[in-house]
PDB file of C-alpha atoms in Angstrom:
ATOM      1  CA  ASP A 204     104.204 100.340 107.036  1.00  0.00           C
ATOM      2  CA  ALA A 205     102.630  97.844 104.651  1.00  0.00           C
ATOM      3  CA  GLY A 206     101.687 100.477 102.091  1.00  0.00           C
ATOM      4  CA  VAL A 207      98.424 100.556 100.180  1.00  0.00           C
ATOM      5  CA  ILE A 208      97.013  97.046  99.938  1.00  0.00           C
ATOM      6  CA  GLN A 209      94.781  96.002  97.075  1.00  0.00           C
ATOM      7  CA  SER A 210      92.972  92.751  96.441  1.00  0.00           C
ATOM      8  CA  PRO A 211      92.701  90.717  94.412  1.00  0.00           C
ATOM      9  CA  ARG A 212      95.891  91.101  92.383  1.00  0.00           C
ATOM     10  CA  HIS A 213      94.267  89.482  89.385  1.00  0.00           C
ATOM     11  CA  GLU A 214      90.627  89.011  88.520  1.00  0.00           C
ATOM     12  CA  VAL A 215      89.269  87.161  85.525  1.00  0.00           C
ATOM     13  CA  THR A 216      85.538  87.197  85.063  1.00  0.00           C
ATOM     14  CA  GLU A 217      82.895  86.841  82.426  1.00  0.00           C
ATOM     15  CA  MET A 218      80.928  89.653  80.925  1.00  0.00           C
ATOM     16  CA  GLY A 219      77.887  90.494  82.996  1.00  0.00           C
ATOM     17  CA  GLN A 220      79.357  89.399  86.303  1.00  0.00           C
ATOM     18  CA  GLU A 221      79.795  91.683  89.271  1.00  0.00           C
ATOM     19  CA  VAL A 222      83.361  92.596  90.179  1.00  0.00           C
ATOM     20  CA  THR A 223      84.474  94.056  93.501  1.00  0.00           C
ATOM     21  CA  LEU A 224      87.935  95.487  93.988  1.00  0.00           C
ATOM     22  CA  ARG A 225      89.218  96.212  97.455  1.00  0.00           C
ATOM     23  CA  CYS A 226      91.660  98.670  98.931  1.00  0.00           C
ATOM     24  CA  LYS A 227      93.188  99.327 102.314  1.00  0.00           C
ATOM     25  CA  PRO A 228      94.904 102.725 102.426  1.00  0.00           C
ATOM     26  CA  ILE A 229      97.914 103.571 104.517  1.00  0.00           C
ATOM     27  CA  SER A 230      96.910 104.100 108.121  1.00  0.00           C
ATOM     28  CA  GLY A 231      96.498 107.775 108.949  1.00  0.00           C
ATOM     29  CA  HIS A 232      95.974 108.861 105.356  1.00  0.00           C
ATOM     30  CA  ASN A 233      92.883 110.975 104.848  1.00  0.00           C
ATOM     31  CA  SER A 234      92.417 110.765 101.090  1.00  0.00           C
ATOM     32  CA  LEU A 235      91.874 107.774  98.848  1.00  0.00           C
ATOM     33  CA  PHE A 236      91.857 107.592  95.070  1.00  0.00           C
ATOM     34  CA  TRP A 237      90.808 105.034  92.500  1.00  0.00           C
ATOM     35  CA  TYR A 238      92.608 105.128  89.133  1.00  0.00           C
ATOM     36  CA  ARG A 239      92.261 103.009  86.026  1.00  0.00           C
ATOM     37  CA  GLN A 240      95.180 102.380  83.690  1.00  0.00           C
ATOM     38  CA  THR A 241      94.946 101.239  80.082  1.00  0.00           C
ATOM     39  CA  MET A 242      97.297 101.495  77.142  1.00  0.00           C
ATOM     40  CA  MET A 243      94.754 103.568  75.280  1.00  0.00           C
ATOM     41  CA  ARG A 244      94.002 106.151  77.951  1.00  0.00           C
ATOM     42  CA  GLY A 245      96.847 105.949  80.441  1.00  0.00           C
ATOM     43  CA  LEU A 246      96.100 106.681  84.096  1.00  0.00           C
ATOM     44  CA  GLU A 247      92.598 108.029  84.648  1.00  0.00           C
ATOM     45  CA  LEU A 248      91.209 109.218  87.960  1.00  0.00           C
ATOM     46  CA  LEU A 249      87.867 107.578  88.620  1.00  0.00           C
ATOM     47  CA  ILE A 250      86.922 108.909  92.039  1.00  0.00           C
ATOM     48  CA  TYR A 251      88.486 110.196  95.215  1.00  0.00           C
ATOM     49  CA  PHE A 252      87.486 110.442  98.851  1.00  0.00           C
ATOM     50  CA  ASN A 253      88.490 112.831 101.605  1.00  0.00           C
ATOM     51  CA  ASN A 254      87.806 111.613 105.129  1.00  0.00           C
ATOM     52  CA  ASN A 255      85.674 108.797 103.697  1.00  0.00           C
ATOM     53  CA  VAL A 256      83.438 111.209 101.760  1.00  0.00           C
ATOM     54  CA  PRO A 257      83.369 111.046  97.944  1.00  0.00           C
ATOM     55  CA  ILE A 258      84.548 114.395  96.633  1.00  0.00           C
ATOM     56  CA  ASP A 259      84.725 113.972  92.883  1.00  0.00           C
ATOM     57  CA  ASP A 260      83.342 111.030  90.934  1.00  0.00           C
ATOM     58  CA  SER A 261      83.306 112.732  87.551  1.00  0.00           C
ATOM     59  CA  GLY A 262      85.800 110.192  86.278  1.00  0.00           C
ATOM     60  CA  MET A 263      83.518 107.239  86.907  1.00  0.00           C
ATOM     61  CA  PRO A 264      82.719 106.076  83.392  1.00  0.00           C
ATOM     62  CA  GLU A 265      79.169 104.834  83.843  1.00  0.00           C
ATOM     63  CA  ASP A 266      76.518 103.966  86.359  1.00  0.00           C
ATOM     64  CA  ARG A 267      77.875 100.455  86.267  1.00  0.00           C
ATOM     65  CA  PHE A 268      80.741 101.717  88.396  1.00  0.00           C
ATOM     66  CA  SER A 269      80.314 102.538  92.065  1.00  0.00           C
ATOM     67  CA  ALA A 270      82.736 103.149  94.923  1.00  0.00           C
ATOM     68  CA  LYS A 271      82.334 103.196  98.665  1.00  0.00           C
ATOM     69  CA  MET A 272      84.472 103.998 101.641  1.00  0.00           C
ATOM     70  CA  PRO A 273      82.626 102.813 104.743  1.00  0.00           C
ATOM     71  CA  ASN A 274      85.539 103.638 107.029  1.00  0.00           C
ATOM     72  CA  ALA A 275      89.013 105.119 106.988  1.00  0.00           C
ATOM     73  CA  SER A 276      90.699 101.790 106.375  1.00  0.00           C
ATOM     74  CA  PHE A 277      88.678 100.265 103.572  1.00  0.00           C
ATOM     75  CA  SER A 278      87.281 101.108 100.162  1.00  0.00           C
ATOM     76  CA  THR A 279      85.653  99.144  97.364  1.00  0.00           C
ATOM     77  CA  LEU A 280      85.199  99.738  93.673  1.00  0.00           C
ATOM     78  CA  LYS A 281      82.380  97.740  92.168  1.00  0.00           C
ATOM     79  CA  ILE A 282      81.501  97.120  88.535  1.00  0.00           C
ATOM     80  CA  GLN A 283      78.091  95.654  87.870  1.00  0.00           C
ATOM     81  CA  PRO A 284      77.609  94.344  85.264  1.00  0.00           C
ATOM     82  CA  SER A 285      81.139  94.103  83.951  1.00  0.00           C
ATOM     83  CA  GLU A 286      81.970  94.427  80.256  1.00  0.00           C
ATOM     84  CA  PRO A 287      85.089  93.493  78.253  1.00  0.00           C
ATOM     85  CA  ARG A 288      85.982  97.179  77.835  1.00  0.00           C
ATOM     86  CA  ASP A 289      86.383  97.414  81.601  1.00  0.00           C
ATOM     87  CA  SER A 290      89.507  95.289  81.330  1.00  0.00           C
ATOM     88  CA  ALA A 291      92.347  97.339  82.780  1.00  0.00           C
ATOM     89  CA  VAL A 292      94.588  97.689  85.792  1.00  0.00           C
ATOM     90  CA  TYR A 293      92.829  99.425  88.659  1.00  0.00           C
ATOM     91  CA  PHE A 294      94.963 101.258  91.182  1.00  0.00           C
ATOM     92  CA  CYS A 295      94.100 102.543  94.583  1.00  0.00           C
ATOM     93  CA  ALA A 296      96.211 105.316  96.083  1.00  0.00           C
ATOM     94  CA  SER A 297      96.178 107.157  99.372  1.00  0.00           C
ATOM     95  CA  GLN A 298      97.419 110.542 100.470  1.00  0.00           C
ATOM     96  CA  ARG A 299      98.187 111.838 103.908  1.00  0.00           C
ATOM     97  CA  ARG A 300      96.005 114.914 103.731  1.00  0.00           C
ATOM     98  CA  ALA A 301      93.895 116.848 101.274  1.00  0.00           C
ATOM     99  CA  THR A 302      96.585 119.105  99.919  1.00  0.00           C
ATOM    100  CA  ASN A 303      99.538 119.004  97.582  1.00  0.00           C
ATOM    101  CA  GLU A 304     101.254 115.843  98.612  1.00  0.00           C
ATOM    102  CA  LYS A 305     102.373 112.712  96.895  1.00  0.00           C
ATOM    103  CA  LEU A 306     100.091 109.770  96.397  1.00  0.00           C
ATOM    104  CA  PHE A 307     101.105 106.291  97.468  1.00  0.00           C
ATOM    105  CA  PHE A 308      99.870 103.655  95.063  1.00  0.00           C
ATOM    106  CA  GLY A 309      98.973 100.041  95.651  1.00  0.00           C
ATOM    107  CA  SER A 310     100.130  97.255  93.366  1.00  0.00           C
ATOM    108  CA  GLY A 311      96.901  97.314  91.407  1.00  0.00           C
ATOM    109  CA  THR A 312      94.277  94.797  90.362  1.00  0.00           C
ATOM    110  CA  GLN A 313      94.599  93.417  86.852  1.00  0.00           C
ATOM    111  CA  LEU A 314      91.011  92.916  85.674  1.00  0.00           C
ATOM    112  CA  SER A 315      90.163  90.855  82.624  1.00  0.00           C
ATOM    113  CA  VAL A 316      86.544  90.649  81.545  1.00  0.00           C
ATOM    114  CA  LEU A 317      85.983  87.940  78.957  1.00  0.00           C
TER     115      LEU A 317
ATOM    116  CA  GLY B 162     100.150 117.127  80.565  1.00  0.00           C
ATOM    117  CA  GLU B 163     101.254 114.949  77.766  1.00  0.00           C
ATOM    118  CA  SER B 164      98.454 113.613  75.664  1.00  0.00           C
ATOM    119  CA  VAL B 165      97.548 110.114  76.575  1.00  0.00           C
ATOM    120  CA  GLY B 166      97.187 107.626  73.792  1.00  0.00           C
ATOM    121  CA  LEU B 167      98.518 104.599  72.062  1.00  0.00           C
ATOM    122  CA  HIS B 168     102.101 105.665  71.574  1.00  0.00           C
ATOM    123  CA  LEU B 169     104.458 105.628  74.534  1.00  0.00           C
ATOM    124  CA  PRO B 170     107.640 107.607  73.838  1.00  0.00           C
ATOM    125  CA  THR B 171     110.761 105.605  74.501  1.00  0.00           C
ATOM    126  CA  LEU B 172     114.161 106.781  75.621  1.00  0.00           C
ATOM    127  CA  SER B 173     117.024 104.346  75.256  1.00  0.00           C
ATOM    128  CA  VAL B 174     120.261 105.095  77.102  1.00  0.00           C
ATOM    129  CA  GLN B 175     123.500 103.316  77.844  1.00  0.00           C
ATOM    130  CA  GLU B 176     124.123 102.210  81.400  1.00  0.00           C
ATOM    131  CA  GLY B 177     126.142 104.871  83.191  1.00  0.00           C
ATOM    132  CA  ASP B 178     124.936 107.719  80.997  1.00  0.00           C
ATOM    133  CA  ASN B 179     122.639 110.459  82.225  1.00  0.00           C
ATOM    134  CA  SER B 180     118.961 110.378  81.238  1.00  0.00           C
ATOM    135  CA  ILE B 181     116.636 113.287  80.680  1.00  0.00           C
ATOM    136  CA  ILE B 182     112.917 112.701  80.495  1.00  0.00           C
ATOM    137  CA  ASN B 183     110.727 115.591  79.467  1.00  0.00           C
ATOM    138  CA  CYS B 184     107.139 116.522  80.170  1.00  0.00           C
ATOM    139  CA  ALA B 185     105.050 119.360  78.814  1.00  0.00           C
ATOM    140  CA  TYR B 186     102.217 120.163  81.163  1.00  0.00           C
ATOM    141  CA  SER B 187      99.044 121.841  80.067  1.00  0.00           C
ATOM    142  CA  ASN B 188      97.657 123.914  82.915  1.00  0.00           C
ATOM    143  CA  SER B 189      99.451 127.161  83.671  1.00  0.00           C
ATOM    144  CA  ALA B 190      97.681 127.243  87.024  1.00  0.00           C
ATOM    145  CA  SER B 191      99.403 124.052  88.185  1.00  0.00           C
ATOM    146  CA  ASP B 192     101.633 124.702  91.153  1.00  0.00           C
ATOM    147  CA  TYR B 193     102.623 121.227  92.222  1.00  0.00           C
ATOM    148  CA  PHE B 194     104.282 118.540  90.113  1.00  0.00           C
ATOM    149  CA  ILE B 195     105.381 114.979  90.728  1.00  0.00           C
ATOM    150  CA  TRP B 196     107.420 112.374  88.911  1.00  0.00           C
ATOM    151  CA  TYR B 197     106.513 108.723  89.284  1.00  0.00           C
ATOM    152  CA  LYS B 198     108.288 105.571  88.172  1.00  0.00           C
ATOM    153  CA  GLN B 199     106.314 102.495  87.210  1.00  0.00           C
ATOM    154  CA  GLU B 200     107.964  99.131  86.741  1.00  0.00           C
ATOM    155  CA  SER B 201     106.231  96.318  84.947  1.00  0.00           C
ATOM    156  CA  GLY B 202     103.470  94.771  87.044  1.00  0.00           C
ATOM    157  CA  LYS B 203     103.750  97.346  89.799  1.00  0.00           C
ATOM    158  CA  GLY B 204     102.016 100.525  90.856  1.00  0.00           C
ATOM    159  CA  PRO B 205     103.532 103.965  90.254  1.00  0.00           C
ATOM    160  CA  GLN B 206     106.234 104.802  92.747  1.00  0.00           C
ATOM    161  CA  PHE B 207     107.001 108.353  93.881  1.00  0.00           C
ATOM    162  CA  ILE B 208     110.376 109.699  92.799  1.00  0.00           C
ATOM    163  CA  ILE B 209     110.433 113.410  93.441  1.00  0.00           C
ATOM    164  CA  ASP B 210     108.133 116.411  93.568  1.00  0.00           C
ATOM    165  CA  ILE B 211     108.473 120.150  93.111  1.00  0.00           C
ATOM    166  CA  ARG B 212     106.348 123.168  93.874  1.00  0.00           C
ATOM    167  CA  SER B 213     106.006 126.142  91.585  1.00  0.00           C
ATOM    168  CA  ASN B 214     108.014 128.422  93.830  1.00  0.00           C
ATOM    169  CA  MET B 215     111.099 126.418  92.872  1.00  0.00           C
ATOM    170  CA  ASP B 216     112.733 125.756  89.515  1.00  0.00           C
ATOM    171  CA  LYS B 217     115.009 122.924  90.574  1.00  0.00           C
ATOM    172  CA  ARG B 218     115.017 120.211  93.153  1.00  0.00           C
ATOM    173  CA  GLN B 219     117.510 117.424  93.691  1.00  0.00           C
ATOM    174  CA  GLY B 220     117.177 113.993  95.153  1.00  0.00           C
ATOM    175  CA  GLN B 221     119.387 110.961  95.161  1.00  0.00           C
ATOM    176  CA  ARG B 222     120.648 110.673  91.558  1.00  0.00           C
ATOM    177  CA  VAL B 223     117.576 112.552  90.322  1.00  0.00           C
ATOM    178  CA  THR B 224     116.936 116.198  89.596  1.00  0.00           C
ATOM    179  CA  VAL B 225     113.671 117.804  88.566  1.00  0.00           C
ATOM    180  CA  LEU B 226     113.672 121.051  86.639  1.00  0.00           C
ATOM    181  CA  LEU B 227     110.623 123.239  86.247  1.00  0.00           C
ATOM    182  CA  ASN B 228     110.255 125.942  83.607  1.00  0.00           C
ATOM    183  CA  LYS B 229     106.954 127.668  84.192  1.00  0.00           C
ATOM    184  CA  THR B 230     107.431 130.049  81.278  1.00  0.00           C
ATOM    185  CA  VAL B 231     107.132 127.259  78.748  1.00  0.00           C
ATOM    186  CA  LYS B 232     105.244 124.831  81.009  1.00  0.00           C
ATOM    187  CA  HIS B 233     107.976 122.253  80.910  1.00  0.00           C
ATOM    188  CA  LEU B 234     109.128 119.743  83.458  1.00  0.00           C
ATOM    189  CA  SER B 235     112.106 117.443  83.197  1.00  0.00           C
ATOM    190  CA  LEU B 236     113.546 114.583  85.178  1.00  0.00           C
ATOM    191  CA  GLN B 237     117.267 114.009  85.064  1.00  0.00           C
ATOM    192  CA  ILE B 238     118.698 110.703  86.214  1.00  0.00           C
ATOM    193  CA  ALA B 239     122.427 110.595  86.787  1.00  0.00           C
ATOM    194  CA  ALA B 240     124.489 107.486  86.024  1.00  0.00           C
ATOM    195  CA  THR B 241     121.502 105.528  84.776  1.00  0.00           C
ATOM    196  CA  GLN B 242     121.341 101.933  85.945  1.00  0.00           C
ATOM    197  CA  PRO B 243     119.468  98.883  84.600  1.00  0.00           C
ATOM    198  CA  GLY B 244     117.130  99.160  87.573  1.00  0.00           C
ATOM    199  CA  ASP B 245     116.017 102.539  86.284  1.00  0.00           C
ATOM    200  CA  SER B 246     114.300 100.871  83.328  1.00  0.00           C
ATOM    201  CA  ALA B 247     110.618 101.673  83.734  1.00  0.00           C
ATOM    202  CA  VAL B 248     107.862 104.002  82.563  1.00  0.00           C
ATOM    203  CA  TYR B 249     108.093 107.490  84.016  1.00  0.00           C
ATOM    204  CA  PHE B 250     105.054 109.713  84.514  1.00  0.00           C
ATOM    205  CA  CYS B 251     104.801 113.365  85.335  1.00  0.00           C
ATOM    206  CA  ALA B 252     101.713 114.645  87.123  1.00  0.00           C
ATOM    207  CA  GLU B 253     100.339 118.114  87.790  1.00  0.00           C
ATOM    208  CA  ASN B 254      97.706 119.334  90.211  1.00  0.00           C
ATOM    209  CA  GLY B 255      95.926 121.719  87.846  1.00  0.00           C
ATOM    210  CA  GLY B 256      96.298 124.568  90.292  1.00  0.00           C
ATOM    211  CA  ASN B 257      93.666 123.245  92.604  1.00  0.00           C
ATOM    212  CA  ALA B 258      94.710 123.325  96.201  1.00  0.00           C
ATOM    213  CA  GLY B 259      93.048 120.021  96.678  1.00  0.00           C
ATOM    214  CA  ASN B 260      94.545 116.783  95.700  1.00  0.00           C
ATOM    215  CA  MET B 261      93.543 115.827  92.183  1.00  0.00           C
ATOM    216  CA  LEU B 262      96.551 114.936  90.067  1.00  0.00           C
ATOM    217  CA  THR B 263      96.462 114.628  86.300  1.00  0.00           C
ATOM    218  CA  PHE B 264      99.018 112.257  84.854  1.00  0.00           C
ATOM    219  CA  GLY B 265     100.816 112.509  81.562  1.00  0.00           C
ATOM    220  CA  GLY B 266     101.024 109.597  79.153  1.00  0.00           C
ATOM    221  CA  GLY B 267     104.434 108.443  80.327  1.00  0.00           C
ATOM    222  CA  THR B 268     107.854 107.832  78.820  1.00  0.00           C
ATOM    223  CA  ARG B 269     109.499 104.434  78.707  1.00  0.00           C
ATOM    224  CA  LEU B 270     113.158 104.426  79.722  1.00  0.00           C
ATOM    225  CA  MET B 271     115.242 101.506  78.511  1.00  0.00           C
ATOM    226  CA  VAL B 272     118.752 101.113  79.874  1.00  0.00           C
ATOM    227  CA  LYS B 273     121.186  99.135  77.766  1.00  0.00           C
ATOM    228  CA  PRO B 274     123.908  97.266  79.663  1.00  0.00           C
TER     229      PRO B 274
END
């Protein structure tokens, strides 16, 4: 199993540009999560999906952030327009089913907004 | 869980010694807990989990202890190795039967050769 695959690994962009982060969960997993990690705030849950449906997006910081999961094998997190304070590592994680089980994390996308 | 913020607690141990990393969780309703290890430049990696109907669980070189009375979780690593150097996070589910995990701020483990 290839694990959770995220792309790109690194993204450097200028303030105001649109950024799209991509995630492929582990095949057969029903839940997908987007987390953001910063030194200031640690790991924060942004949004999660069960069976491709967004369940809780209360962690999404602003309307500039949006996430989609068009099918069971793909999700995107979009920031438009991006701002320097969005600079962080963004992790995608998947879980086999919607219950108490471990999350499998991808390697993350290091985003730098200049 | 641990408060998140600027300061990351650090535990420094000698190679071969045992390590104990502690976590105070906040929600008494939490009934599922996980420990993750995160190495530099990588995503968090699952180490071990425990449910609230247990107070101890052992894995390979790791043991998790749960004390629900004082809402305390610990991770014990036996015979610590240089490869154990990483940031360790505890996570709790907040008692919701769904799948939202709240992560603590993490503890950095440094292993001296």
